[in-house]
Amino acid sequence: MNDRLQPNDRLPQPAGSTVCRLLFSLAPCVVLMVLPVAGIAQTPAKAPPAHYVPAPAFDTASMDTSVNPCDDFYKFSCGNYAAHHPIPSDQAGVDQFYTLYNVDTQDLNGILTRYSAPNPDRTPNQQKIGDYYAACMNTALINQKGLTPIEPLLHQIDDVTKPGLPSLMGELQRDGVNVFLSFGEQQDFKDSSKQVAAVDQGGLGLPERDYYTRTGAKDQQIRAEYLQFVARMLTLGGESSADAQRDATNILAFETKLALASMTNTERRDPEAVYHPQPLATFEQSIAPMDFAPFLDAVHSPKIDSLINASPKFFPAMEAAIQSADMDTLRAYLRFHVLSSFASQLPQAIDDEDFNFYGHELRGIPAQRPRWKRCSSAVDGALGEALGQVYVEHYFAGDSKQKTLQMVHDIEAAMDQDIDTLDWMSPATKLLAKQKLHAVTDKIGYPDKWRDYSKLIVSPTEALGNDERATAFENDRELNKIGKPVDKNEWGMTPPTVNAYYDPSMNDINFPAGILQPPFYDPNAGLAVNYGHIGAVIGHELTHGFDDEGRKFDAKGDLSNWWTPSDAANFKARTSCVVKEYGSFVAVPGATAKDNVMVNGKLTLGEDTADNGGLVLAYIAYLDRARKEGIDIHKKIDGYTGPQRFYIAFAQNWCENSRPAAIRQQVLTDPHAPDHFRANGAIVNQPGFAAAFGCKKGSPMAPAQNCRVW
Ligand SMILES: [Zn+2]
């Protein structure tokens, strides 16, 4: 599933997961897969020339100082960014995250190139990451093998009957091909000390359910393109073009039935809506006459007698759709998803076709990322903690961890103060809010204990086999947690990841080493700039514990209502202001107002709340830290005071230049508003901003009416 806008798309996401990330990974992982072929020489993996450099922490060149900061702060801070940062042909856009991703991937590639040469002195982990990379880079061998690596799966699909489907579904899911539904492990929302099985809707080839149902010329065009894409993939998989056309039409009709029974992204923001614990027998009744036991065996689930059903209305409809479909359609559906899931480790024609739809058609990207980037990301996805261990030794040195931890503590102290000042919350709820705040675990850089990959076999000549084994290894590791105590030290992102997250069931905030680099954190940048950049990111993750989803979980990480009814009503009144504000942003202008693609304020509410609250907290923390260290915040550097530099640094987190097609897909699928709305969207609500820039009350960036939650 190459180049789809999905976070960690190789790693199974727990069903109904509510993990809140700073942003979706802009660097989708590459999916691979093959059988051993003896006697084929390896093409040595060549490193690209180093050409990516970190962005400056305080970027005066990107500012447009002809703009009044009180009129449009994004334009003031980032107005020249797009002119200086044309979008590279292999990217959906360029922004601070992608720039750091490129630097980071270049660093990873250096490590991987070194270990990809056969050398008896390599440690077992060095052998695995090096050989995984070498196999992935060897496109000559991948092309030479053709469809051979997936032939066993294709034969199973040819032979499958309806009673045999569940077993094949389980096997495919274990290999990372998510057909019909998704099955995984999660912490029980209402008892976070328990790890339980969970089942969720799934099985779509388009990005999410509304792509099948929305009317309008653009969506009709996407569905027409999808149909042709599916047909071409089936042809490349060996069908005649007449059969492929017929099958593609039937696949779209079949997936549309799954889509119609699926919940929307916005509905899924309510944790109660995706939490339906059931005895296994009850779930099995909902999909009768399908027999679920062979699925559980094939996916390597431990024995279970209950599960969390995230989307109960989906399953009877899924079963009805399967019953009413003919076997030719179901087999073609499975074949298509196998080809697409493994496209990046299959011959180039298939890889190109998959990119052409998911990258070019849906997101407007002209060219595929170069192979070395995709393979570096693939190793990070498959062996992230083996690669990450080497990465942090080289690129997370010195006192970065200590310095970041101090900022985290400052921002937690700021939230403690902030809760005291809230005029809309009762003392009883404040007490519980503080209890939750004090229970947050801070995780910085990398895990204390590294994951053990000793049982994962990696070959230098089996790109697709490596991928299949790594996916199955991760699937088994996840499912093996069911019924066991929670490992609080576990990370949900790899150390090189340029992102961060809050996990409500763990009640922890997590900042991988990958994001603790310039421009987000720069040891030489000074307080104001670092608190504006990474400080706001830390505040963002912390505030997720108290956004529309996070506030429903308590200090232990359990879904339980700790709010008085009137405090909950006050919270909702305040967040409805935020929904309205962001819902008024035009993301992609249309020919007429009715064709405008708007930001969905309901979908982005959690992220917007986190951006706004996070910036308030980072500012309080910055002022406190400056006071403690005797730093004169009024002293100008580059012509700006400390508070001004703080806010400019924050806005520059969101400098971007993106393709309209990519923004369109983001707005329709992603709970994060497009980057540049995240600057002004939060700035207009900041109590400290108007004073820092001398903005008159009533100016566009200091409106008389604004929104404030935290
Ligand atoms: Zn977030």
XYZ file of C-alpha atoms and ligand atoms in Angstrom:
711
model
C 0.000 0.000 0.000
C 2.551 2.365 -1.179
C 2.173 6.102 -0.949
C -1.203 6.084 0.725
C -1.644 8.726 3.367
C -1.731 6.344 6.270
C 0.353 6.207 9.404
C 2.645 3.209 9.767
C 0.612 1.313 7.259
C 2.696 -1.818 7.595
C 2.047 -2.062 11.317
C -1.397 -3.380 12.202
C -3.311 -0.641 13.960
C -5.415 -1.868 16.847
C -9.073 -1.946 15.864
C -10.853 1.177 17.037
C -7.523 2.728 17.990
C -7.760 6.257 19.306
C -4.037 6.949 19.429
C -3.619 10.644 18.649
C -0.685 11.594 16.506
C 0.784 14.970 15.741
C 0.251 14.248 12.061
C -0.047 11.335 9.744
C 3.284 10.103 8.616
C 4.108 11.777 5.343
C 6.374 8.908 4.521
C 4.248 5.834 4.033
C 6.097 2.606 4.520
C 6.819 0.350 1.620
C 5.278 -3.104 1.558
C 7.263 -5.900 0.183
C 7.424 -9.977 -0.288
C 9.398 -13.864 -2.096
C 10.789 -17.321 -2.071
C 14.483 -18.148 -2.076
C 16.082 -18.221 -5.490
C 19.523 -19.743 -5.388
C 22.468 -18.520 -7.388
C 21.289 -15.023 -8.280
C 23.884 -12.405 -7.667
C 23.051 -9.455 -5.502
C 23.145 -5.981 -6.955
C 25.121 -3.928 -4.454
C 22.937 -1.273 -2.840
C 24.220 2.180 -3.694
C 23.733 5.142 -1.408
C 22.295 8.297 -2.934
C 24.400 11.438 -2.943
C 23.781 13.320 0.296
C 21.772 16.380 -0.575
C 19.170 16.965 2.089
C 20.014 19.524 4.750
C 18.070 20.347 7.915
C 15.773 23.392 7.849
C 16.888 26.333 9.995
C 15.164 26.547 13.375
C 14.312 30.219 12.849
C 13.791 30.741 9.152
C 13.852 34.442 8.275
C 14.047 33.634 4.554
C 10.577 32.084 4.628
C 8.971 35.138 6.238
C 7.148 37.818 4.270
C 7.665 40.898 6.409
C 5.641 43.039 4.011
C 2.571 41.371 5.552
C 1.244 42.787 8.822
C 1.465 39.969 11.404
C -1.869 41.175 12.855
C -3.578 40.631 9.483
C -2.307 37.173 8.500
C 0.286 35.583 10.738
C 0.827 32.541 8.541
C 1.687 34.784 5.582
C 3.948 36.889 7.770
C 5.822 33.810 9.079
C 5.703 31.561 5.990
C 4.744 33.860 3.082
C 7.941 33.206 1.137
C 8.186 29.523 2.005
C 6.421 28.215 -1.090
C 8.534 30.364 -3.428
C 11.729 28.985 -1.872
C 10.447 25.431 -1.582
C 9.085 24.109 -4.874
C 7.450 20.728 -4.437
C 9.814 17.921 -5.465
C 8.292 15.626 -8.061
C 8.233 12.650 -5.653
C 6.268 14.436 -2.925
C 2.653 15.402 -2.256
C 3.946 18.584 -0.737
C 6.835 20.056 1.130
C 6.747 21.093 4.771
C 8.921 20.982 7.869
C 8.027 17.373 8.587
C 8.802 16.151 5.095
C 12.057 18.115 5.046
C 13.147 16.426 8.252
C 11.887 13.061 6.963
C 14.209 13.460 3.972
C 17.216 14.288 6.162
C 16.338 11.444 8.475
C 15.852 8.952 5.642
C 19.192 9.979 4.193
C 20.770 9.229 7.594
C 19.025 5.853 7.753
C 20.115 5.112 4.224
C 23.738 5.741 5.176
C 23.430 3.188 7.978
C 21.653 0.684 5.742
C 24.086 1.000 2.868
C 26.952 0.271 5.252
C 25.307 -2.891 6.588
C 23.957 -4.131 3.265
C 27.390 -5.392 2.163
C 27.847 -9.040 3.175
C 30.296 -9.064 6.042
C 30.818 -11.812 8.619
C 31.428 -9.174 11.319
C 27.845 -7.886 11.182
C 25.824 -8.429 14.358
C 22.556 -10.355 13.882
C 20.563 -7.091 13.852
C 23.013 -5.461 11.426
C 22.645 -8.473 9.134
C 18.851 -8.212 9.258
C 18.569 -4.494 8.521
C 21.314 -4.648 5.872
C 19.919 -7.684 4.069
C 16.350 -6.388 4.224
C 17.532 -3.208 2.539
C 19.693 -5.016 -0.030
C 16.834 -7.292 -1.074
C 14.453 -4.355 -1.364
C 16.937 -2.398 -3.499
C 17.478 -5.301 -5.869
C 14.846 -4.409 -8.471
C 16.568 -6.479 -11.166
C 15.955 -9.598 -9.122
C 12.423 -8.503 -8.218
C 11.594 -8.009 -11.905
C 13.226 -11.301 -12.821
C 11.097 -13.222 -10.327
C 7.869 -11.776 -11.686
C 4.769 -13.075 -9.910
C 6.587 -16.184 -8.612
C 6.727 -14.955 -5.009
C 2.936 -14.573 -4.798
C 2.058 -17.636 -6.830
C 1.335 -19.788 -3.767
C -1.183 -17.167 -2.615
C -2.679 -16.820 -6.098
C -3.161 -20.607 -6.303
C -4.891 -20.612 -2.928
C -7.195 -17.866 -4.187
C -7.968 -19.828 -7.382
C -8.940 -22.851 -5.307
C -10.870 -21.113 -2.528
C -14.557 -21.827 -1.915
C -16.956 -19.869 0.317
C -16.481 -22.213 3.301
C -12.720 -21.880 2.801
C -12.751 -18.069 2.782
C -12.285 -17.413 6.533
C -9.070 -19.406 6.671
C -7.638 -17.626 3.634
C -8.731 -14.253 5.041
C -6.797 -15.002 8.229
C -3.702 -16.009 6.313
C -3.853 -12.891 4.142
C -4.371 -10.636 7.139
C -1.300 -12.165 8.771
C 0.645 -11.275 5.594
C -0.633 -7.695 5.702
C -3.376 -8.006 3.071
C -6.429 -6.594 4.799
C -9.476 -8.010 3.072
C -13.086 -7.828 4.335
C -12.298 -6.936 7.967
C -9.439 -6.199 10.303
C -8.540 -8.103 13.434
C -6.037 -7.087 16.090
C -5.226 -6.435 19.702
C -5.931 -3.392 21.840
C -6.108 -2.345 25.459
C -9.658 -2.698 26.724
C -10.988 0.883 26.750
C -12.817 0.302 30.045
C -10.064 -1.681 31.769
C -6.760 -0.562 30.312
C -4.844 -3.175 32.322
C -6.279 -5.823 29.962
C -5.172 -6.567 26.403
C -8.011 -7.941 24.339
C -8.916 -8.994 20.812
C -10.708 -6.482 18.600
C -12.403 -6.720 15.249
C -13.171 -3.808 12.962
C -14.557 -2.871 9.565
C -12.149 -3.021 6.633
C -11.620 -4.351 3.152
C -11.788 -1.155 1.077
C -9.407 -0.207 -1.727
C -10.352 3.485 -1.805
C -9.122 5.618 1.133
C -12.349 5.516 3.167
C -16.066 4.826 2.957
C -17.284 8.188 1.657
C -15.199 7.783 -1.516
C -17.760 5.158 -2.561
C -20.825 7.221 -1.760
C -20.086 10.924 -2.271
C -21.653 12.536 -5.327
C -19.984 15.186 -7.476
C -17.828 15.228 -10.583
C -14.502 14.743 -8.768
C -15.676 11.660 -6.878
C -17.243 10.150 -9.974
C -13.955 10.658 -11.764
C -12.016 8.995 -8.918
C -14.348 5.979 -8.970
C -13.977 5.713 -12.763
C -10.187 5.849 -12.409
C -10.314 3.279 -9.602
C -12.269 0.932 -11.835
C -9.632 1.211 -14.570
C -6.825 0.821 -12.031
C -8.349 -2.376 -10.607
C -8.817 -3.740 -14.130
C -5.210 -2.986 -15.118
C -3.886 -4.629 -11.941
C -5.944 -7.757 -12.619
C -4.596 -7.827 -16.172
C -1.048 -7.575 -14.844
C -1.991 -10.455 -12.534
C -2.768 -12.610 -15.593
C -6.435 -11.983 -16.503
C -7.697 -11.222 -19.987
C -8.740 -7.615 -20.329
C -12.419 -8.532 -20.848
C -12.471 -10.585 -17.641
C -10.571 -7.873 -15.803
C -13.117 -5.194 -16.830
C -16.029 -7.332 -15.657
C -14.269 -8.236 -12.388
C -13.314 -4.624 -11.675
C -16.940 -3.537 -12.010
C -18.010 -6.312 -9.646
C -15.233 -5.485 -7.157
C -16.319 -1.854 -7.004
C -19.931 -2.940 -6.437
C -18.818 -5.366 -3.730
C -16.619 -2.817 -1.949
C -19.452 -0.282 -2.152
C -21.580 -2.686 -0.087
C -18.808 -2.856 2.534
C -18.489 0.939 2.459
C -22.203 1.519 2.956
C -22.071 -0.620 6.119
C -18.970 1.153 7.461
C -18.904 3.963 10.017
C -17.642 7.395 8.949
C -14.371 8.877 10.223
C -16.314 11.460 12.202
C -18.535 8.843 13.869
C -15.416 6.926 14.846
C -14.080 9.830 16.913
C -16.402 8.831 19.762
C -14.635 6.066 21.747
C -18.009 4.712 22.976
C -19.096 4.287 19.348
C -16.201 1.902 18.590
C -16.423 -0.029 21.874
C -18.781 -3.005 21.925
C -17.421 -5.886 24.009
C -19.079 -9.161 23.046
C -18.780 -12.862 23.774
C -17.128 -14.497 20.778
C -20.351 -16.474 20.229
C -22.347 -13.249 19.788
C -19.912 -11.982 17.185
C -19.970 -15.339 15.420
C -23.769 -15.169 15.227
C -23.485 -11.759 13.550
C -21.464 -13.244 10.685
C -23.265 -16.612 10.444
C -23.154 -18.779 8.428
C -19.482 -17.798 8.081
C -17.343 -19.853 10.459
C -14.901 -17.573 12.306
C -12.815 -20.314 13.977
C -10.687 -21.050 10.866
C -9.954 -17.309 10.569
C -8.708 -17.161 14.167
C -6.487 -20.190 13.599
C -5.040 -18.855 10.360
C -4.312 -15.402 11.768
C -2.527 -17.034 14.753
C -4.862 -15.649 17.407
C -4.514 -17.074 20.888
C -7.694 -18.705 22.182
C -10.322 -16.054 22.907
C -13.852 -16.169 24.247
C -14.717 -12.505 23.792
C -13.677 -9.523 21.712
C -14.311 -5.821 21.181
C -16.483 -5.227 18.130
C -15.676 -1.724 16.853
C -18.324 -1.593 14.140
C -21.238 -3.994 14.868
C -23.438 -2.972 11.938
C -20.658 -3.765 9.489
C -20.372 -7.513 9.972
C -23.856 -8.803 9.067
C -23.686 -6.595 5.954
C -20.210 -7.921 5.114
C -21.461 -11.486 5.405
C -24.538 -10.718 3.286
C -22.315 -9.134 0.636
C -20.090 -12.227 0.589
C -23.089 -14.568 0.376
C -24.616 -12.677 -2.522
C -21.363 -12.358 -4.478
C -20.246 -15.049 -6.895
C -16.905 -16.763 -6.363
C -15.348 -15.163 -9.459
C -15.899 -11.733 -7.931
C -14.567 -12.747 -4.526
C -11.487 -14.359 -6.036
C -10.818 -11.295 -8.176
C -11.282 -9.077 -5.086
C -8.667 -11.121 -3.200
C -6.274 -11.170 -6.165
C -6.501 -7.419 -6.595
C -5.749 -6.764 -2.926
C -2.791 -9.164 -2.936
C -1.316 -7.447 -6.003
C -1.856 -3.970 -4.582
C -0.600 -4.779 -1.078
C 2.637 -6.274 -2.373
C 3.000 -3.939 -5.364
C 6.268 -2.359 -4.241
C 8.019 -5.764 -4.194
C 6.520 -7.004 -7.441
C 7.693 -6.218 -10.994
C 7.888 -2.584 -11.916
C 4.734 -2.497 -14.047
C 2.649 -3.446 -11.003
C 4.518 -1.076 -8.705
C 4.050 1.778 -11.206
C 0.358 1.034 -11.652
C -0.231 1.075 -7.888
C 1.606 4.369 -7.533
C -0.214 5.823 -10.501
C -3.525 5.471 -8.690
C -2.693 5.978 -5.004
C 0.107 8.492 -5.471
C -0.608 10.277 -8.709
C -4.360 10.096 -9.187
C -5.412 10.535 -5.568
C -2.663 12.837 -4.324
C -1.340 14.515 -7.455
C 2.273 13.324 -7.032
C 4.061 13.198 -10.404
C 6.765 10.645 -9.588
C 7.351 7.720 -7.263
C 9.787 8.302 -4.370
C 13.241 6.992 -5.288
C 13.816 3.387 -4.347
C 16.394 4.170 -1.646
C 13.854 6.288 0.257
C 11.171 3.659 -0.028
C 13.483 0.844 1.018
C 14.871 2.833 3.962
C 11.292 3.452 5.112
C 10.477 -0.224 4.557
C 13.292 -1.313 6.887
C 12.111 1.229 9.448
C 8.621 -0.278 9.193
C 9.791 -3.878 9.431
C 12.737 -3.664 11.831
C 12.273 -0.209 13.314
C 13.815 -0.920 16.695
C 16.857 -2.686 15.236
C 17.476 0.194 12.836
C 16.431 2.707 15.499
C 19.041 1.442 17.938
C 21.838 2.318 15.489
C 20.084 5.558 14.536
C 19.933 6.914 18.101
C 23.592 6.066 18.723
C 24.533 8.297 15.785
C 21.874 10.986 15.705
C 20.458 11.380 19.201
C 23.568 12.163 21.105
C 24.454 14.432 23.979
C 21.858 15.813 26.319
C 18.925 15.936 23.845
C 16.941 13.534 26.024
C 17.570 15.524 29.231
C 16.798 18.859 27.594
C 13.578 17.578 26.067
C 12.510 16.047 29.360
C 12.979 19.383 31.067
C 10.690 21.027 28.494
C 8.118 18.282 29.005
C 8.181 18.878 32.768
C 7.871 22.647 32.239
C 4.838 22.128 29.997
C 3.211 19.714 32.437
C 3.729 22.339 35.172
C 2.132 24.907 32.835
C -0.934 22.709 32.452
C -1.142 22.386 36.219
C -1.267 26.188 36.470
C -3.637 26.483 33.513
C -6.191 24.135 35.095
C -6.253 26.372 38.207
C -7.169 29.394 36.107
C -10.093 27.831 34.152
C -13.287 29.686 34.958
C -15.557 27.108 33.332
C -14.561 24.012 35.310
C -15.657 23.057 38.847
C -13.130 22.230 41.603
C -14.275 18.584 41.610
C -13.447 18.066 37.906
C -10.240 20.113 38.227
C -9.027 17.713 40.906
C -9.530 14.722 38.597
C -8.014 16.575 35.633
C -4.903 17.157 37.729
C -4.844 13.538 38.818
C -4.838 12.545 35.174
C -2.148 15.101 34.317
C 0.119 13.880 37.125
C -0.289 10.279 35.953
C 0.934 10.976 32.376
C 4.078 8.992 31.483
C 6.702 10.853 29.432
C 8.574 8.820 26.820
C 11.442 10.512 25.028
C 13.606 9.349 22.135
C 13.573 5.560 22.195
C 12.440 2.596 24.302
C 14.314 1.525 27.437
C 14.267 -2.061 26.219
C 14.743 -2.905 22.538
C 12.516 -5.360 20.690
C 13.931 -8.819 20.057
C 13.992 -9.746 16.357
C 16.076 -12.899 16.754
C 13.272 -15.144 15.435
C 12.697 -13.088 12.286
C 14.501 -14.521 9.258
C 15.780 -11.960 6.730
C 17.298 -12.974 3.392
C 19.391 -10.755 1.080
C 17.519 -12.058 -1.991
C 13.870 -12.274 -0.904
C 12.360 -8.818 -0.897
C 8.807 -10.028 -0.819
C 9.503 -12.948 1.523
C 11.171 -10.579 3.972
C 8.159 -8.322 3.937
C 5.747 -11.199 4.371
C 7.732 -12.639 7.272
C 8.198 -9.251 8.959
C 4.477 -8.517 8.701
C 3.575 -11.932 10.081
C 6.165 -11.485 12.863
C 4.583 -8.172 13.858
C 1.070 -9.612 13.581
C 2.002 -12.485 15.881
C 3.757 -10.178 18.349
C 0.627 -8.007 18.560
C -1.839 -10.879 18.889
C 0.368 -12.613 21.425
C -0.345 -9.735 23.813
C -3.993 -10.790 24.151
C -4.648 -11.922 27.713
C -1.220 -10.742 28.943
C -0.344 -7.761 31.182
C 0.337 -4.444 29.451
C 3.968 -3.544 28.746
C 4.065 0.142 29.668
C 7.496 0.565 28.076
C 6.332 -0.322 24.612
C 6.421 2.295 21.848
C 3.905 2.671 19.020
C 6.367 4.543 16.775
C 9.923 3.696 15.775
C 12.779 5.938 17.024
C 13.510 7.563 13.613
C 9.860 8.622 13.104
C 9.267 12.350 12.523
C 6.059 12.445 14.532
C 4.742 12.172 18.094
C 1.661 10.726 19.783
C -0.549 10.509 22.847
C -2.091 7.161 23.736
C -5.212 7.504 25.918
C -5.181 3.889 27.155
C -1.536 4.163 28.219
C -1.977 7.811 29.259
C 1.487 8.512 27.883
C 3.083 11.059 25.561
C 5.753 9.850 23.141
C 8.402 11.824 21.275
C 10.629 9.678 19.027
C 14.248 10.764 18.471
C 13.342 11.461 14.818
C 11.363 14.601 15.669
C 13.834 15.874 18.280
C 15.997 17.347 15.510
C 16.150 20.758 13.783
C 13.979 22.648 13.114
C 11.720 21.215 15.836
C 14.460 20.955 18.435
C 17.822 22.619 17.986
C 20.262 22.791 20.908
C 21.628 26.056 19.470
C 18.319 27.811 18.843
C 17.541 29.297 22.243
C 14.508 29.052 24.492
C 11.913 31.046 22.552
C 12.421 29.142 19.321
C 12.576 25.685 20.880
C 9.477 26.276 23.032
C 7.628 27.594 19.944
C 8.625 24.550 17.911
C 8.902 21.359 19.961
C 7.344 22.972 23.057
C 4.101 23.450 21.120
C 4.363 19.840 19.909
C 4.781 18.614 23.491
C 1.841 20.779 24.575
C -0.174 19.370 21.655
C 0.345 15.756 22.735
C -0.341 16.546 26.385
C -3.566 18.375 25.469
C -4.717 15.279 23.539
C -5.282 13.738 26.962
C -7.956 16.398 27.408
C -9.462 16.804 23.919
C -12.916 15.555 22.843
C -11.689 11.924 22.856
C -8.939 12.026 25.453
C -11.086 13.676 28.140
C -13.268 10.561 28.190
C -10.346 8.493 29.535
C -9.216 8.808 33.156
C -5.810 8.827 34.897
C -5.501 5.041 34.596
C -6.315 5.146 30.884
C -9.852 3.807 31.335
C -12.855 5.087 29.419
C -14.899 6.488 32.320
C -16.810 9.682 32.864
C -14.990 11.821 35.436
C -16.725 15.064 34.463
C -19.684 16.698 36.237
C -22.580 17.188 33.783
C -22.207 20.971 33.810
C -18.431 20.828 33.212
C -19.007 18.438 30.311
C -21.621 20.838 28.899
C -19.181 23.749 29.243
C -16.486 21.729 27.458
C -18.856 20.956 24.584
C -19.929 24.582 24.247
C -16.283 25.590 24.006
C -15.343 22.896 21.509
C -18.339 23.730 19.303
C -16.713 27.144 18.853
C -13.574 25.363 17.569
C -15.617 23.126 15.220
C -17.188 26.232 13.697
C -13.895 28.099 13.381
C -12.016 25.346 11.530
C -15.119 24.303 9.567
C -15.062 27.743 7.931
C -11.638 27.182 6.294
C -11.713 26.603 2.519
C -9.080 23.894 1.938
C -9.397 23.630 -1.843
C -11.400 26.349 -3.613
C -13.863 25.103 -6.243
C -15.254 26.798 -9.334
C -18.223 27.923 -7.247
C -18.685 28.138 -3.465
C -20.626 24.886 -3.429
C -17.628 23.065 -4.954
C -15.229 24.311 -2.262
C -13.626 21.519 -0.248
C -13.923 22.693 3.348
C -12.007 21.561 6.435
C -14.276 19.186 8.407
C -14.244 20.858 11.838
C -15.883 17.849 13.491
C -13.212 15.469 12.188
C -10.309 17.783 13.113
C -11.676 18.833 16.521
C -9.264 16.737 18.601
C -6.222 17.967 16.702
C -7.396 21.578 16.717
C -8.051 21.453 20.455
C -4.569 19.989 20.947
C -2.949 22.680 18.759
C -4.693 25.502 20.599
C -4.169 24.186 24.123
C -0.626 23.042 23.352
C 0.400 26.514 22.258
C -1.104 28.134 25.367
C 0.866 25.703 27.556
C 4.127 26.100 25.650
C 3.895 29.885 26.041
C 3.309 29.720 29.802
C 6.225 27.270 30.080
C 8.485 29.472 27.960
C 7.842 32.566 30.102
C 8.408 30.581 33.314
C 11.647 29.033 32.084
C 12.961 32.402 30.858
C 12.172 33.910 34.273
C 13.939 31.051 36.075
C 17.045 31.378 33.921
C 17.077 35.187 34.094
C 16.678 35.547 30.324
C 15.509 38.968 29.114
C 12.594 38.140 26.816
C 12.469 41.716 25.482
C 15.955 41.529 24.022
C 15.672 41.405 20.240
C 17.404 38.774 18.113
C 17.054 39.061 14.313
C 14.833 42.050 15.107
C 12.294 40.125 17.201
C 11.599 39.849 20.926
C 11.456 36.469 22.649
C 7.627 36.213 22.544
C 7.656 37.207 18.866
C 10.254 34.556 18.076
C 8.212 32.023 20.042
C 5.075 32.630 17.939
C 6.969 32.809 14.627
C 8.685 29.499 15.430
C 5.284 27.958 16.166
C 3.777 29.203 12.895
C 6.842 27.948 11.038
C 6.069 24.405 12.246
C 3.298 24.669 9.659
C 4.996 26.328 6.646
C 3.973 24.264 3.637
C 3.584 24.056 -0.097
C 1.197 21.246 -1.083
C -0.542 19.887 -4.142
C -4.315 20.573 -4.174
C -5.121 16.884 -4.807
C -3.158 15.895 -1.703
C -4.900 18.552 0.386
C -8.249 17.300 -0.889
C -7.493 13.743 0.189
C -6.160 14.950 3.534
C -9.304 16.950 4.304
C -11.512 13.970 3.419
C -9.596 11.337 5.373
C -7.303 12.853 7.965
C -8.193 14.238 11.407
C -5.486 16.894 10.954
C -6.316 20.135 9.143
C -3.883 21.042 6.332
C -0.703 22.516 7.795
C -1.159 26.211 7.184
C -4.615 26.341 8.814
C -2.982 24.991 11.935
C -0.969 28.213 12.283
C -3.651 30.916 12.103
C -6.320 28.539 13.439
C -4.515 28.483 16.789
C -2.940 31.964 16.702
C -6.296 33.832 16.692
C -7.187 32.160 19.986
C -3.920 32.826 21.855
C -4.155 35.117 24.862
C -0.488 36.161 24.572
C -0.316 36.839 20.840
C -1.882 40.317 20.484
C 0.415 41.791 23.123
C 3.517 40.203 21.584
C 2.867 41.892 18.222
C 0.890 44.919 19.387
C -2.241 43.825 17.485
C -5.363 45.909 18.021
C -8.396 44.076 19.365
C -10.607 43.385 16.382
C -7.773 42.889 13.898
C -7.979 39.616 11.918
C -5.437 37.818 14.167
C -6.904 39.247 17.403
C -10.664 38.997 16.835
C -13.114 40.255 19.432
C -14.684 36.778 19.597
C -12.468 33.737 19.712
C -12.415 30.167 21.023
C -10.714 28.837 24.115
C -10.915 25.342 25.580
C -7.668 24.805 27.459
Zn -2.401 15.283 17.448
